[in-house]
XYZ file of C-alpha atoms in Angstrom:
268
model
C -0.163 -0.146 -0.077
C 2.936 2.338 1.038
C 4.557 1.548 -2.250
C 1.312 2.137 -4.251
C 0.593 5.578 -2.572
C 4.760 6.426 -2.963
C 3.913 5.715 -7.035
C 0.808 7.636 -7.299
C 2.583 10.624 -5.412
C 5.546 10.425 -7.905
C 3.212 10.456 -10.700
C 1.360 13.571 -9.330
C 4.882 15.391 -9.054
C 5.637 14.467 -12.643
C 2.172 16.228 -13.719
C 3.094 19.200 -11.753
C 6.782 19.639 -13.153
C 5.429 18.929 -16.877
C 3.649 22.414 -16.535
C 6.850 24.117 -16.406
C 7.368 24.997 -19.793
C 9.204 27.699 -21.339
C 7.390 30.743 -21.999
C 8.226 34.419 -22.438
C 9.912 36.142 -19.392
C 10.606 39.663 -17.865
C 14.214 40.532 -16.299
C 14.419 38.334 -13.521
C 17.755 39.449 -12.711
C 15.952 42.514 -10.889
C 14.993 40.170 -8.083
C 17.629 40.083 -5.847
C 19.637 37.097 -4.560
C 19.475 36.483 -0.929
C 19.364 33.798 1.681
C 18.595 33.016 4.968
C 20.804 30.406 6.777
C 19.246 29.317 10.388
C 21.048 26.304 12.328
C 23.010 25.084 9.716
C 19.985 25.587 6.934
C 19.888 27.941 4.326
C 16.499 28.992 2.292
C 17.458 31.303 -1.046
C 15.171 33.626 -1.689
C 14.873 36.352 -4.531
C 13.445 40.059 -3.456
C 12.535 42.645 -5.509
C 12.096 46.610 -4.295
C 9.876 48.884 -6.007
C 10.895 50.924 -8.983
C 12.814 54.589 -7.710
C 12.708 52.933 -4.092
C 13.213 55.228 -1.139
C 14.723 54.309 2.068
C 12.695 56.544 4.163
C 9.866 55.043 3.074
C 7.795 52.006 3.711
C 6.134 49.610 1.338
C 3.619 46.436 0.905
C 5.127 43.160 0.981
C 4.069 40.278 -1.013
C 5.508 36.800 -0.003
C 5.109 34.414 -2.660
C 5.298 30.554 -2.111
C 6.244 28.177 -5.439
C 4.874 24.564 -6.294
C 6.881 21.553 -6.356
C 8.251 21.789 -9.866
C 10.141 24.681 -9.011
C 11.843 23.262 -5.788
C 15.456 23.168 -5.817
C 18.233 25.654 -4.486
C 19.195 27.239 -7.649
C 17.379 30.422 -6.187
C 16.205 30.829 -9.988
C 13.284 28.447 -10.422
C 10.947 29.712 -8.185
C 10.668 32.618 -10.291
C 9.499 30.558 -13.253
C 5.645 31.383 -12.252
C 4.440 34.516 -10.839
C 7.211 36.618 -10.956
C 6.268 38.456 -14.041
C 3.216 39.693 -12.640
C 5.068 42.034 -10.293
C 7.748 42.994 -12.547
C 5.283 44.022 -15.508
C 6.166 47.859 -15.922
C 2.240 48.889 -15.131
C 2.080 46.966 -12.018
C 5.421 48.387 -10.975
C 4.205 51.919 -11.243
C 0.539 51.544 -9.877
C 1.774 48.954 -6.906
C 5.174 49.846 -5.492
C 5.740 46.948 -3.586
C 8.728 44.592 -1.983
C 8.291 41.193 -3.324
C 10.094 38.165 -2.343
C 9.998 34.373 -3.769
C 11.541 32.257 -1.468
C 12.714 28.288 -2.637
C 11.690 24.949 -0.976
C 14.487 22.364 -1.278
C 14.261 19.486 -3.212
C 13.708 16.824 -0.645
C 10.955 18.498 0.968
C 7.716 20.067 0.638
C 6.855 23.658 2.701
C 4.960 22.039 5.257
C 3.957 18.660 6.486
C 2.026 16.953 3.731
C 0.549 13.121 3.754
C -0.955 11.492 0.760
C -4.075 9.520 1.065
C -4.802 7.474 -2.873
C -5.697 8.946 -6.189
C -9.597 8.480 -5.732
C -9.620 10.246 -2.727
C -11.611 13.416 -3.158
C -9.298 15.292 -1.496
C -6.096 13.040 -2.038
C -3.973 15.268 0.749
C -3.938 15.505 4.760
C -2.401 18.506 6.831
C -1.194 17.581 10.154
C -1.821 20.382 12.757
C 1.699 19.552 14.575
C 2.764 22.664 16.187
C 6.000 22.119 15.175
C 6.799 22.864 11.795
C 8.907 20.781 9.545
C 12.454 22.699 8.704
C 11.120 24.366 5.556
C 8.195 25.775 7.081
C 10.559 26.584 10.100
C 12.643 28.838 7.788
C 9.755 30.074 6.025
C 8.128 31.690 9.140
C 11.908 32.680 10.556
C 12.246 34.645 7.194
C 8.880 36.249 7.326
C 9.459 37.291 11.012
C 13.309 39.060 9.509
C 11.815 40.824 6.605
C 9.155 41.822 8.780
C 11.970 43.985 10.800
C 13.036 46.059 7.794
C 12.175 49.700 8.151
C 10.888 49.643 4.748
C 7.959 47.444 5.289
C 4.493 48.037 6.177
C 3.967 45.800 8.290
C 0.192 46.648 8.011
C 0.381 45.570 4.394
C 1.885 42.092 4.649
C 0.529 39.582 1.788
C 1.160 35.943 1.192
C 0.113 33.658 -1.875
C 1.307 30.659 -3.182
C 0.425 28.058 -5.808
C -0.165 23.798 -5.630
C 2.553 23.414 -2.834
C 2.849 26.648 -2.008
C -0.960 26.968 -1.413
C -0.792 24.519 0.991
C 1.812 26.169 2.752
C -0.199 29.068 2.431
C -3.079 28.099 4.353
C -0.449 26.636 6.890
C 1.380 29.462 7.684
C -2.384 31.164 8.339
C -2.915 29.581 11.370
C 0.462 29.519 12.455
C 0.721 33.362 12.272
C -2.904 34.484 12.065
C -2.099 38.155 13.088
C 0.575 38.623 10.710
C -1.247 39.047 7.147
C -3.206 41.532 5.922
C -4.776 39.598 2.659
C -4.100 35.945 1.531
C -4.437 34.393 -1.884
C -3.976 30.262 -2.202
C -4.033 28.819 -5.566
C -4.722 25.381 -6.472
C -3.912 24.663 -3.335
C -5.063 22.733 -0.227
C -5.314 22.495 3.971
C -6.373 21.474 7.329
C -10.155 22.809 7.586
C -10.063 22.157 11.571
C -7.470 24.920 11.995
C -9.473 27.581 9.895
C -11.174 29.034 13.060
C -7.706 30.656 13.757
C -7.860 32.943 11.212
C -11.211 33.022 9.501
C -11.778 36.684 10.900
C -8.486 38.263 10.571
C -8.128 39.049 6.943
C -9.583 38.949 3.563
C -8.935 35.779 1.203
C -9.285 35.196 -2.330
C -9.440 31.628 -3.495
C -8.630 30.352 -6.528
C -8.833 26.702 -8.267
C -9.297 24.799 -11.805
C -12.566 22.846 -11.716
C -11.226 20.046 -13.317
C -7.563 20.020 -11.595
C -6.563 16.107 -11.891
C -3.171 17.017 -9.161
C -4.780 18.956 -6.319
C -8.424 18.025 -6.183
C -10.698 20.842 -6.666
C -12.332 19.738 -3.517
C -9.996 20.683 -1.328
C -10.676 24.624 -1.924
C -14.295 24.364 -1.910
C -13.722 22.578 1.693
C -11.707 25.654 2.900
C -13.739 28.060 1.322
C -16.984 26.527 2.844
C -15.385 26.139 6.008
C -14.004 29.931 5.850
C -17.456 30.883 5.113
C -19.063 29.159 7.667
C -16.372 30.986 10.044
C -17.550 34.156 9.120
C -14.497 34.910 7.053
C -14.336 37.937 4.186
C -13.251 35.217 1.565
C -13.916 34.838 -2.297
C -13.807 31.728 -4.281
C -12.990 31.603 -8.288
C -12.983 28.620 -9.517
C -12.449 28.179 -13.510
C -14.279 25.345 -15.338
C -12.466 22.723 -17.497
C -9.226 24.197 -16.189
C -6.334 21.919 -14.629
C -3.770 22.195 -12.342
C -2.412 25.289 -14.369
C -5.174 27.526 -13.035
C -2.191 30.055 -11.754
C -2.028 31.173 -15.420
C -5.721 32.413 -14.817
C -5.263 33.683 -11.186
C -2.289 35.811 -12.253
C -4.356 37.003 -15.466
C -7.384 38.240 -12.836
C -7.512 42.140 -13.503
C -8.568 42.589 -10.383
C -6.147 40.625 -8.532
C -3.540 43.163 -7.461
C -6.099 45.938 -6.837
C -8.109 43.590 -4.455
C -4.960 42.726 -3.105
C -3.108 45.694 -2.228
C -5.942 47.435 -1.132
C -6.225 45.075 1.834
C -4.542 46.656 5.451
C -4.501 44.593 8.602
C -7.187 45.368 11.041
C -6.565 44.541 14.678
C -8.641 41.904 16.152
């Protein structure tokens, strides 16, 4: 049974990696290369500063978490999806922000995940361990470190992620329920039992493809339903007939950045 589940999971990962096709790109070298070192472990990340950056000004910050196909240690692959959205010249003028793309190691996921079976409606479980796995520990440390920067507006901290990064988005929200001002998980999944810890803390916009063969759409439907029932300010966009790469549709949403950068943290 374990062998069968492992083979099935490898198959799913292969599907995700296939989506990493060549595409036109903007100048990603504008994302500066950095790394966080903690207890002998290294978390690579890239950081984009606003055009005409002013050291005495505070800016909103976006943390975006990539999927499993972009894992590694080259500090490059995590920019394949999503980075161009924030590099777009119009967006840089209209929404000046600090944007961060960390990279998860090949050997792990961002957060604890267990695989059930291919024909399960959810397919994934997310243990609510108080002690997170190492990549999540590193990610939590990075968010705290970045928030200490005098140029970061701590009332306008945003997080989003796709696929594996969508898993991590839901995970980090219950671990840091008072930290972010908004979140946008794409084709992700999470632990619905933890929703009450953050449901009324900030707005969310969830995205998923209705025909996702990798992360079943039932996951986002469940999270949306549970968040709504808990009183959350949450929107859900499902794309009929779209598979796992719903991030393409989400990044093309004309109101995504307008919505995101309009959010400010409230005390509750």
